[in-house]
Tab-separated table of C-alpha atoms in Angstrom:
chain	number	residue	atom	x	y	z
A	1	MET	CA	-13.777	-18.824	-21.271
A	2	SER	CA	-12.697	-17.242	-24.561
A	3	SER	CA	-11.506	-13.996	-22.956
A	4	TYR	CA	-8.138	-15.332	-21.783
A	5	ASP	CA	-4.940	-15.258	-23.818
A	6	SER	CA	-3.250	-18.235	-22.115
A	7	PRO	CA	-4.273	-21.312	-20.102
A	8	PHE	CA	-2.056	-20.228	-17.188
A	9	THR	CA	-3.940	-16.922	-16.823
A	10	MET	CA	-7.297	-18.653	-17.114
A	11	LEU	CA	-6.499	-21.308	-14.502
A	12	ARG	CA	-5.077	-18.730	-12.111
A	13	ARG	CA	-8.188	-16.536	-12.399
A	14	TYR	CA	-10.498	-19.522	-12.010
A	15	GLY	CA	-8.506	-20.634	-8.974
A	16	ASP	CA	-8.793	-17.187	-7.378
A	17	MET	CA	-12.516	-16.858	-8.065
A	18	GLY	CA	-13.204	-20.441	-7.050
A	19	ALA	CA	-11.386	-20.056	-3.717
A	20	ALA	CA	-13.250	-16.828	-2.894
A	21	VAL	CA	-16.684	-18.212	-3.808
A	22	PHE	CA	-16.015	-21.522	-2.046
A	23	ALA	CA	-14.927	-19.767	1.173
A	24	VAL	CA	-17.933	-17.422	1.237
A	25	ALA	CA	-20.405	-20.183	0.336
A	26	SER	CA	-18.989	-22.460	3.046
A	27	LEU	CA	-19.241	-19.733	5.691
A	28	ILE	CA	-22.826	-18.976	4.680
A	29	LEU	CA	-23.756	-22.657	4.933
A	30	VAL	CA	-22.197	-22.972	8.387
A	31	SER	CA	-24.258	-20.000	9.610
A	32	THR	CA	-27.519	-21.640	8.439
A	33	ILE	CA	-27.292	-24.458	10.978
A	34	VAL	CA	-30.928	-24.186	12.153
A	35	SER	CA	-32.495	-22.678	9.039
A	36	GLY	CA	-33.888	-26.070	8.019
A	37	VAL	CA	-35.910	-26.393	11.237
A	38	ASN	CA	-37.079	-22.793	11.641
A	39	GLU	CA	-40.671	-23.629	10.686
A	40	LYS	CA	-42.872	-24.889	13.505
A	41	ARG	CA	-43.874	-28.148	11.808
A	42	LYS	CA	-40.296	-29.051	10.853
A	43	ARG	CA	-39.037	-28.097	14.290
A	44	GLU	CA	-41.599	-30.294	16.035
A	45	ALA	CA	-40.733	-33.247	13.798
A	46	PHE	CA	-37.039	-32.662	14.417
A	47	LEU	CA	-37.455	-32.495	18.207
A	48	MET	CA	-39.435	-35.761	18.193
A	49	LEU	CA	-36.509	-37.722	16.762
A	50	PRO	CA	-35.215	-40.455	19.130
A	51	ALA	CA	-32.054	-38.627	20.237
A	52	ASN	CA	-31.075	-36.084	22.852
A	53	ASN	CA	-30.714	-32.385	22.010
A	54	LEU	CA	-26.915	-32.512	21.906
A	55	GLU	CA	-26.931	-35.318	19.351
A	56	LYS	CA	-29.469	-33.434	17.238
A	57	PHE	CA	-27.388	-30.255	17.357
A	58	LEU	CA	-24.234	-32.161	16.425
A	59	ALA	CA	-26.113	-33.733	13.513
A	60	LEU	CA	-27.121	-30.282	12.250
A	61	MET	CA	-23.568	-29.009	12.648
A	62	THR	CA	-22.149	-32.008	10.786
A	63	TYR	CA	-24.653	-31.539	7.979
A	64	THR	CA	-23.954	-27.810	7.447
A	65	SER	CA	-20.207	-27.902	8.178
A	66	VAL	CA	-19.252	-31.126	6.410
A	67	VAL	CA	-21.940	-32.488	4.088
A	68	CYS	CA	-23.032	-29.147	2.607
A	69	VAL	CA	-19.463	-27.848	2.251
A	70	LEU	CA	-18.480	-31.104	0.557
A	71	GLY	CA	-21.432	-30.634	-1.778
A	72	VAL	CA	-20.163	-27.170	-2.722
A	73	PHE	CA	-16.704	-28.590	-3.444
A	74	LEU	CA	-18.166	-31.376	-5.594
A	75	ALA	CA	-20.157	-28.748	-7.495
A	76	PHE	CA	-16.893	-26.952	-8.290
A	77	VAL	CA	-15.338	-30.238	-9.390
A	78	LEU	CA	-18.304	-30.963	-11.665
A	79	GLY	CA	-18.234	-27.476	-13.178
A	80	ASP	CA	-14.481	-27.643	-13.731
A	81	SER	CA	-14.834	-31.086	-15.309
A	82	LEU	CA	-17.400	-29.744	-17.770
A	83	ARG	CA	-15.037	-26.881	-18.674
A	84	MET	CA	-12.166	-29.325	-19.171
A	85	ALA	CA	-14.365	-31.535	-21.380
A	86	TRP	CA	-15.418	-28.514	-23.446
A	87	PHE	CA	-11.829	-27.488	-24.145
A	88	TRP	CA	-10.824	-31.084	-24.801
A	89	VAL	CA	-13.508	-31.405	-27.490
A	90	SER	CA	-13.387	-27.916	-29.026
A	91	GLY	CA	-9.768	-26.838	-28.442
A	92	PRO	CA	-7.569	-24.836	-28.696
A	93	TYR	CA	-4.797	-27.323	-28.114
A	94	THR	CA	-2.012	-24.911	-27.220
A	95	GLU	CA	0.054	-25.090	-24.046
A	96	ILE	CA	2.211	-22.779	-21.965
A	97	GLU	CA	5.216	-23.429	-19.722
A	98	THR	CA	5.891	-21.263	-16.677
A	99	SER	CA	8.566	-21.063	-14.012
A	100	VAL	CA	8.296	-18.775	-10.948
A	101	MET	CA	11.364	-17.867	-8.845
A	102	GLY	CA	13.386	-20.850	-9.939
A	103	ALA	CA	10.568	-23.336	-9.418
A	104	PRO	CA	10.334	-26.342	-11.739
A	105	VAL	CA	8.781	-25.573	-15.109
A	106	GLU	CA	5.091	-26.493	-15.238
A	107	THR	CA	3.081	-27.087	-18.377
A	108	TYR	CA	-0.502	-25.794	-18.534
A	109	TYR	CA	-3.059	-26.863	-21.107
A	110	TRP	CA	-6.407	-25.287	-21.829
A	111	TRP	CA	-8.071	-28.459	-20.552
A	112	SER	CA	-6.031	-28.542	-17.313
A	113	SER	CA	-7.957	-28.551	-14.034
A	114	ALA	CA	-8.335	-25.356	-12.000
A	115	ILE	CA	-9.067	-27.256	-8.774
A	116	PRO	CA	-5.352	-27.502	-7.747
A	117	LYS	CA	-5.063	-23.700	-8.073
A	118	MET	CA	-8.198	-23.235	-6.001
A	119	MET	CA	-6.954	-25.576	-3.271
A	120	ASP	CA	-3.581	-23.827	-3.299
A	121	ASN	CA	-5.333	-20.511	-2.610
A	122	LEU	CA	-7.313	-22.074	0.239
A	123	THR	CA	-4.211	-23.593	1.835
A	124	PRO	CA	-2.205	-21.353	4.220
A	125	HIS	CA	1.326	-20.886	2.926
A	126	ILE	CA	3.675	-21.366	5.861
A	127	LEU	CA	7.425	-21.566	5.633
A	128	GLU	CA	8.707	-25.055	5.018
A	129	ALA	CA	9.695	-27.015	8.116
A	130	ASP	CA	13.324	-27.249	7.030
A	131	SER	CA	13.695	-23.471	6.588
A	132	CYS	CA	12.503	-22.226	9.992
A	133	ASN	CA	12.673	-23.263	13.627
A	134	TRP	CA	10.031	-25.673	14.821
A	135	PHE	CA	8.523	-23.305	17.420
A	136	TYR	CA	7.905	-20.601	14.809
A	137	LEU	CA	6.248	-23.159	12.547
A	138	VAL	CA	4.123	-24.670	15.330
A	139	MET	CA	2.890	-21.250	16.479
A	140	ASN	CA	1.933	-20.346	12.907
A	141	LEU	CA	-0.081	-23.537	12.588
A	142	PHE	CA	-1.620	-23.126	16.043
A	143	VAL	CA	-2.761	-19.556	15.404
A	144	ILE	CA	-4.227	-20.482	12.004
A	145	ALA	CA	-6.076	-23.433	13.557
A	146	ALA	CA	-7.357	-21.223	16.395
A	147	ILE	CA	-8.654	-18.640	13.913
A	148	ALA	CA	-10.397	-21.332	11.850
A	149	VAL	CA	-12.046	-22.964	14.874
A	150	TRP	CA	-13.084	-19.605	16.332
A	151	THR	CA	-14.593	-18.478	13.011
A	152	HIS	CA	-16.544	-21.727	12.768
A	153	SER	CA	-17.771	-21.385	16.359
A	154	LEU	CA	-18.796	-17.761	15.782
A	155	LEU	CA	-20.874	-18.668	12.741
A	156	ILE	CA	-22.447	-21.621	14.545
A	157	ILE	CA	-23.464	-19.415	17.477
A	158	GLY	CA	-24.746	-16.695	15.148
A	159	GLY	CA	-26.737	-19.204	13.120
A	160	THR	CA	-28.226	-20.675	16.294
A	161	LEU	CA	-29.201	-17.385	17.969
A	162	PHE	CA	-30.419	-15.401	14.959
A	163	ARG	CA	-33.037	-16.761	12.581
A	164	LYS	CA	-32.568	-13.942	10.057
A	165	TYR	CA	-29.386	-12.335	8.775
A	166	SER	CA	-27.263	-14.686	10.884
A	167	PHE	CA	-24.399	-14.587	8.392
A	168	VAL	CA	-24.441	-10.789	8.175
A	169	ILE	CA	-24.490	-10.337	11.958
A	170	SER	CA	-21.738	-12.923	12.458
A	171	CYS	CA	-19.587	-11.240	9.803
A	172	LEU	CA	-20.047	-7.843	11.453
A	173	VAL	CA	-18.865	-9.282	14.779
A	174	PHE	CA	-15.971	-10.984	12.961
A	175	ILE	CA	-14.899	-7.757	11.253
A	176	LEU	CA	-15.282	-5.728	14.455
A	177	PHE	CA	-13.072	-8.150	16.388
A	178	TRP	CA	-10.265	-8.006	13.829
A	179	VAL	CA	-10.494	-4.233	13.485
A	180	ILE	CA	-10.096	-3.831	17.256
A	181	PHE	CA	-7.276	-6.369	17.330
A	182	GLY	CA	-5.491	-4.747	14.383
A	183	LYS	CA	-5.856	-1.243	15.800
A	184	THR	CA	-4.492	-2.435	19.144
A	185	ILE	CA	-1.434	-4.024	17.529
A	186	HIS	CA	-0.811	-0.916	15.432
A	187	TYR	CA	-1.199	1.411	18.427
A	188	PHE	CA	1.359	-0.466	20.515
A	189	GLU	CA	3.581	-1.086	17.448
A	190	LEU	CA	3.569	-4.856	17.910
A	191	SER	CA	3.944	-7.701	15.420
A	192	MET	CA	2.594	-11.248	15.506
A	193	PHE	CA	5.281	-12.937	13.422
A	194	THR	CA	8.560	-11.400	12.271
A	195	SER	CA	10.704	-13.100	9.626
A	196	THR	CA	14.285	-12.152	8.837
A	197	TRP	CA	15.521	-12.695	5.287
A	198	GLU	CA	18.966	-12.227	3.783
A	199	ASN	CA	19.723	-12.503	0.065
A	200	GLY	CA	16.341	-14.080	-0.526
A	201	ARG	CA	16.903	-16.782	2.113
A	202	TYR	CA	15.102	-17.226	5.405
A	203	ILE	CA	17.382	-16.616	8.408
A	204	GLU	CA	15.189	-16.622	11.494
A	205	GLY	CA	11.674	-15.945	12.752
A	206	GLU	CA	10.339	-14.428	15.936
A	207	VAL	CA	6.940	-14.981	17.521
A	208	GLY	CA	5.489	-11.754	18.899
A	209	ILE	CA	3.383	-11.260	22.017
A	210	PRO	CA	0.145	-10.689	20.004
A	211	ALA	CA	0.403	-14.244	18.631
A	212	TYR	CA	0.353	-15.688	22.150
A	213	ILE	CA	-2.504	-13.411	23.201
A	214	LEU	CA	-4.522	-14.214	20.089
A	215	ALA	CA	-4.022	-17.968	20.435
A	216	VAL	CA	-5.089	-17.977	24.098
A	217	LEU	CA	-7.960	-15.530	23.535
A	218	LEU	CA	-9.465	-17.457	20.632
A	219	GLN	CA	-9.151	-20.770	22.445
A	220	GLN	CA	-11.020	-19.324	25.428
A	221	MET	CA	-13.708	-17.839	23.160
A	222	ASP	CA	-14.198	-21.200	21.399
């Protein structure tokens, strides 16, 4: 914590690292959906619960995808709170003001929270609704949602089918899919989303054919 020369740099680095670790940890947890019942004794006790198999599977998915991920986020909040308390008690009590591309000036303290920076990195940055046509905005959101749902489904399937190295195998399939998709787009010289800017202002946006194909393909694969 003492290696940074300003609170803005420290919070930005913590936000970047926190977002990366949180994303990877969440994906690993999702892929361990059946790891808790891999042993014979635990599996027998789990199958004897008074519920059908679908309800049991949904319970496992809720636990790994919601409860465990929420636990990881709360761990980040706790760690960040301890860092904030440390700086509040020990100092230094300097501050820094920053303004990026005409944005309002923001004041950062050494005891400021890094969680907003982390959440900002985890949030997809799409053009504001008042600066682009609604169809372009909706397709952006739809494609992002399709990618998120497909990634979750892929990890769930990998975690269910493979007892060992489920995350590694799922990631290899994930990378292979995007490499093939990217190579195909590059070969045919296509673009998913094209934005036109003039004097730093958004003029118009065009949705390419790959965006439609990707949205339909991922929805079918889900």
